[in-house]
CSV table of N, CA and C in Angstrom, one decimal:
chain,number,residue,atom,x,y,z
I,1,UNK,N,48.4,12.0,-13.2
I,1,UNK,CA,47.6,11.6,-14.4
I,1,UNK,C,46.9,10.3,-14.2
I,2,UNK,N,47.7,9.3,-13.7
I,2,UNK,CA,47.1,8.0,-13.5
I,2,UNK,C,46.0,8.0,-12.5
I,3,UNK,N,46.0,8.8,-11.5
I,3,UNK,CA,45.0,8.9,-10.5
I,3,UNK,C,43.7,9.5,-11.1
I,4,UNK,N,43.8,10.4,-12.0
I,4,UNK,CA,42.7,11.0,-12.8
I,4,UNK,C,42.0,9.9,-13.6
I,5,UNK,N,42.8,9.1,-14.3
I,5,UNK,CA,42.2,8.0,-15.1
I,5,UNK,C,41.5,6.9,-14.2
I,6,UNK,N,42.2,6.6,-13.1
I,6,UNK,CA,41.6,5.7,-12.1
I,6,UNK,C,40.3,6.2,-11.6
I,7,UNK,N,40.2,7.5,-11.3
I,7,UNK,CA,39.0,8.2,-10.8
I,7,UNK,C,37.9,8.1,-11.8
I,8,UNK,N,38.2,8.4,-13.1
I,8,UNK,CA,37.3,8.3,-14.2
I,8,UNK,C,36.7,6.9,-14.4
I,9,UNK,N,37.6,5.9,-14.3
I,9,UNK,CA,37.1,4.5,-14.4
I,9,UNK,C,36.2,4.1,-13.3
I,10,UNK,N,36.6,4.5,-12.1
I,10,UNK,CA,35.7,4.3,-10.9
I,10,UNK,C,34.4,4.9,-11.0
I,11,UNK,N,34.3,6.2,-11.4
I,11,UNK,CA,33.1,6.9,-11.6
I,11,UNK,C,32.2,6.3,-12.7
I,12,UNK,N,32.8,5.8,-13.8
I,12,UNK,CA,32.1,5.2,-14.9
I,12,UNK,C,31.5,3.8,-14.4
I,13,UNK,N,32.3,3.1,-13.6
I,13,UNK,CA,31.8,1.8,-13.0
I,13,UNK,C,30.6,2.0,-12.1
I,14,UNK,N,30.7,3.0,-11.2
I,14,UNK,CA,29.6,3.3,-10.3
I,14,UNK,C,28.4,3.8,-11.1
I,15,UNK,N,28.6,4.6,-12.1
I,15,UNK,CA,27.4,5.1,-12.9
I,15,UNK,C,26.7,3.9,-13.6
I,16,UNK,N,27.5,3.0,-14.2
I,16,UNK,CA,26.9,1.8,-14.8
I,16,UNK,C,26.2,1.0,-13.8
I,17,UNK,N,26.8,0.7,-12.7
I,17,UNK,CA,26.1,-0.1,-11.7
I,17,UNK,C,24.8,0.5,-11.2
I,18,UNK,N,24.8,1.8,-11.0
I,18,UNK,CA,23.6,2.5,-10.5
I,18,UNK,C,22.5,2.5,-11.6
I,19,UNK,N,22.9,2.6,-12.9
I,19,UNK,CA,21.9,2.7,-13.9
I,19,UNK,C,21.3,1.3,-14.1
I,20,UNK,N,22.1,0.2,-14.0
I,20,UNK,CA,21.5,-1.1,-14.1
I,20,UNK,C,20.6,-1.4,-12.9
I,21,UNK,N,21.0,-1.0,-11.8
I,21,UNK,CA,20.2,-1.2,-10.6
I,21,UNK,C,18.8,-0.4,-10.7
I,22,UNK,N,18.8,0.8,-11.2
I,22,UNK,CA,17.6,1.5,-11.4
I,22,UNK,C,16.7,0.9,-12.4
I,23,UNK,N,17.3,0.3,-13.5
I,23,UNK,CA,16.5,-0.3,-14.5
I,23,UNK,C,15.8,-1.6,-14.0
I,24,UNK,N,16.5,-2.3,-13.1
I,24,UNK,CA,15.9,-3.5,-12.5
I,24,UNK,C,14.8,-3.1,-11.5
I,25,UNK,N,14.8,-1.9,-11.0
I,25,UNK,CA,13.8,-1.5,-10.0
I,25,UNK,C,14.4,-1.8,-8.6
I,26,UNK,N,14.4,-0.8,-7.8
I,26,UNK,CA,15.0,-0.9,-6.5
I,26,UNK,C,14.0,-1.4,-5.4
I,27,UNK,N,12.8,-1.7,-5.8
I,27,UNK,CA,11.8,-2.2,-4.8
I,27,UNK,C,12.2,-3.5,-4.3
I,28,UNK,N,12.0,-3.8,-3.0
I,28,UNK,CA,12.3,-5.1,-2.4
I,28,UNK,C,11.5,-6.2,-3.0
I,29,UNK,N,11.9,-7.4,-3.0
I,29,UNK,CA,11.1,-8.5,-3.6
I,29,UNK,C,9.9,-8.7,-2.8
I,30,UNK,N,8.8,-9.2,-3.4
I,30,UNK,CA,7.6,-9.3,-2.7
I,30,UNK,C,7.7,-10.5,-1.6
I,31,UNK,N,7.0,-10.3,-0.5
I,31,UNK,CA,7.1,-11.2,0.5
I,31,UNK,C,5.8,-12.0,0.6
I,32,UNK,N,5.9,-13.2,1.1
I,32,UNK,CA,4.7,-14.0,1.3
I,32,UNK,C,3.8,-13.3,2.2
I,33,UNK,N,2.5,-13.5,2.0
I,33,UNK,CA,1.5,-12.8,2.9
I,33,UNK,C,1.6,-13.4,4.3
I,34,UNK,N,1.4,-12.6,5.3
I,34,UNK,CA,1.5,-13.0,6.7
I,34,UNK,C,0.3,-13.8,7.0
I,35,UNK,N,0.4,-14.8,7.8
I,35,UNK,CA,-0.7,-15.6,8.3
I,35,UNK,C,-0.5,-16.0,9.7
I,36,UNK,N,-1.6,-16.3,10.4
I,36,UNK,CA,-1.5,-16.7,11.8
I,36,UNK,C,-0.7,-18.0,11.9
I,37,UNK,N,0.0,-18.1,13.0
I,37,UNK,CA,0.8,-19.2,13.3
I,37,UNK,C,0.5,-19.7,14.7
I,38,UNK,N,-0.6,-20.4,15.0
I,38,UNK,CA,-0.9,-20.8,16.3
I,38,UNK,C,0.1,-21.9,16.8
I,39,UNK,N,0.2,-22.0,18.1
I,39,UNK,CA,1.0,-23.0,18.7
I,39,UNK,C,0.1,-24.2,19.0
I,40,UNK,N,0.7,-25.4,18.8
I,40,UNK,CA,0.0,-26.6,19.1
I,40,UNK,C,-0.3,-26.7,20.6
I,41,UNK,N,-1.5,-27.0,21.0
I,41,UNK,CA,-1.9,-27.0,22.4
I,41,UNK,C,-1.2,-28.1,23.1
I,42,UNK,N,-0.7,-29.1,22.4
I,42,UNK,CA,-0.1,-30.3,23.1
I,42,UNK,C,1.4,-30.1,23.2
I,43,UNK,N,2.1,-29.8,22.1
I,43,UNK,CA,3.6,-29.7,22.1
I,43,UNK,C,4.2,-28.3,22.0
I,44,UNK,N,3.3,-27.3,21.6
I,44,UNK,CA,3.8,-25.9,21.5
I,44,UNK,C,4.4,-25.6,20.1
I,45,UNK,N,4.5,-26.5,19.2
I,45,UNK,CA,5.1,-26.2,17.9
I,45,UNK,C,4.2,-25.2,17.2
I,46,UNK,N,4.7,-24.2,16.5
I,46,UNK,CA,4.0,-23.2,15.8
I,46,UNK,C,3.7,-23.7,14.4
I,47,UNK,N,2.5,-23.7,13.9
I,47,UNK,CA,2.2,-24.2,12.6
I,47,UNK,C,1.3,-23.1,11.9
I,48,UNK,N,1.3,-23.1,10.5
I,48,UNK,CA,0.3,-22.2,9.8
I,48,UNK,C,-1.1,-22.6,10.1
I,49,UNK,N,-1.9,-21.6,10.2
I,49,UNK,CA,-3.4,-21.8,10.6
I,49,UNK,C,-4.0,-22.7,9.5
I,50,UNK,N,-3.6,-22.6,8.3
I,50,UNK,CA,-4.2,-23.4,7.2
I,50,UNK,C,-3.9,-24.9,7.4
I,51,UNK,N,-2.8,-25.2,8.1
I,51,UNK,CA,-2.4,-26.6,8.3
I,51,UNK,C,-2.7,-27.2,9.6
I,52,UNK,N,-3.3,-26.3,10.5
I,52,UNK,CA,-3.6,-26.7,11.9
I,52,UNK,C,-4.8,-27.6,12.0
I,53,UNK,N,-4.8,-28.6,12.9
I,53,UNK,CA,-5.9,-29.4,13.2
I,53,UNK,C,-6.6,-28.7,14.4
I,54,UNK,N,-7.8,-28.4,14.3
I,54,UNK,CA,-8.5,-27.6,15.3
I,54,UNK,C,-9.5,-28.4,16.1
I,55,UNK,N,-9.7,-28.1,17.3
I,55,UNK,CA,-10.8,-28.7,18.1
I,55,UNK,C,-11.2,-27.6,19.0
I,56,UNK,N,-12.4,-27.0,18.7
I,56,UNK,CA,-12.9,-25.9,19.5
I,56,UNK,C,-12.0,-24.7,19.1
I,57,UNK,N,-11.4,-24.0,20.1
I,57,UNK,CA,-10.5,-22.9,19.8
I,57,UNK,C,-9.1,-23.3,20.0
I,58,UNK,N,-8.8,-24.6,20.1
I,58,UNK,CA,-7.4,-25.1,20.3
I,58,UNK,C,-6.9,-25.5,18.9
I,59,UNK,N,-5.6,-25.3,18.6
I,59,UNK,CA,-5.0,-25.7,17.4
I,59,UNK,C,-4.0,-26.8,17.7
I,60,UNK,N,-3.8,-27.8,16.9
I,60,UNK,CA,-2.9,-28.9,17.0
I,60,UNK,C,-2.1,-29.1,15.8
I,61,UNK,N,-0.9,-29.6,15.9
I,61,UNK,CA,0.0,-29.8,14.7
I,61,UNK,C,-0.3,-31.1,14.0
I,62,UNK,N,-1.0,-32.1,14.6
I,62,UNK,CA,-1.3,-33.3,13.9
I,62,UNK,C,-2.5,-34.0,14.6
I,63,UNK,N,-3.1,-35.0,13.9
I,63,UNK,CA,-4.3,-35.6,14.4
I,63,UNK,C,-4.0,-36.3,15.8
I,64,UNK,N,-2.8,-36.9,15.9
I,64,UNK,CA,-2.5,-37.6,17.2
I,64,UNK,C,-2.5,-36.6,18.3
I,65,UNK,N,-2.0,-35.5,18.2
I,65,UNK,CA,-2.0,-34.5,19.3
I,65,UNK,C,-3.4,-34.0,19.6
I,66,UNK,N,-4.2,-33.9,18.5
I,66,UNK,CA,-5.6,-33.5,18.7
I,66,UNK,C,-6.3,-34.5,19.5
I,67,UNK,N,-6.0,-35.7,19.3
I,67,UNK,CA,-6.7,-36.8,20.1
I,67,UNK,C,-6.2,-36.8,21.6
I,68,UNK,N,-4.9,-36.5,21.8
I,68,UNK,CA,-4.3,-36.5,23.1
I,68,UNK,C,-4.8,-35.3,23.9
I,69,UNK,N,-5.1,-34.2,23.2
I,69,UNK,CA,-5.5,-33.0,23.9
I,69,UNK,C,-4.3,-32.2,24.5
I,70,UNK,N,-4.6,-31.2,25.3
I,70,UNK,CA,-3.5,-30.4,25.8
I,70,UNK,C,-2.6,-31.2,26.7
I,71,UNK,N,-1.3,-30.9,26.5
I,71,UNK,CA,-0.3,-31.7,27.2
I,71,UNK,C,0.0,-31.1,28.5
């Protein structure tokens, strides 16, 4: 008899957990949009394209490396 009660409590808990999960939505959280991550031509550090210092088709992580050029 106690195993039957334990089974009922377990099933009730699983049912409650699944219903709350379904109410919240099971879709994964939104991710940040992907963007290009070029490597610095001097040191090789990858940086977001929006933050890169560019000279021609080369990307650099900072103004100093842009002045120094490819390492």
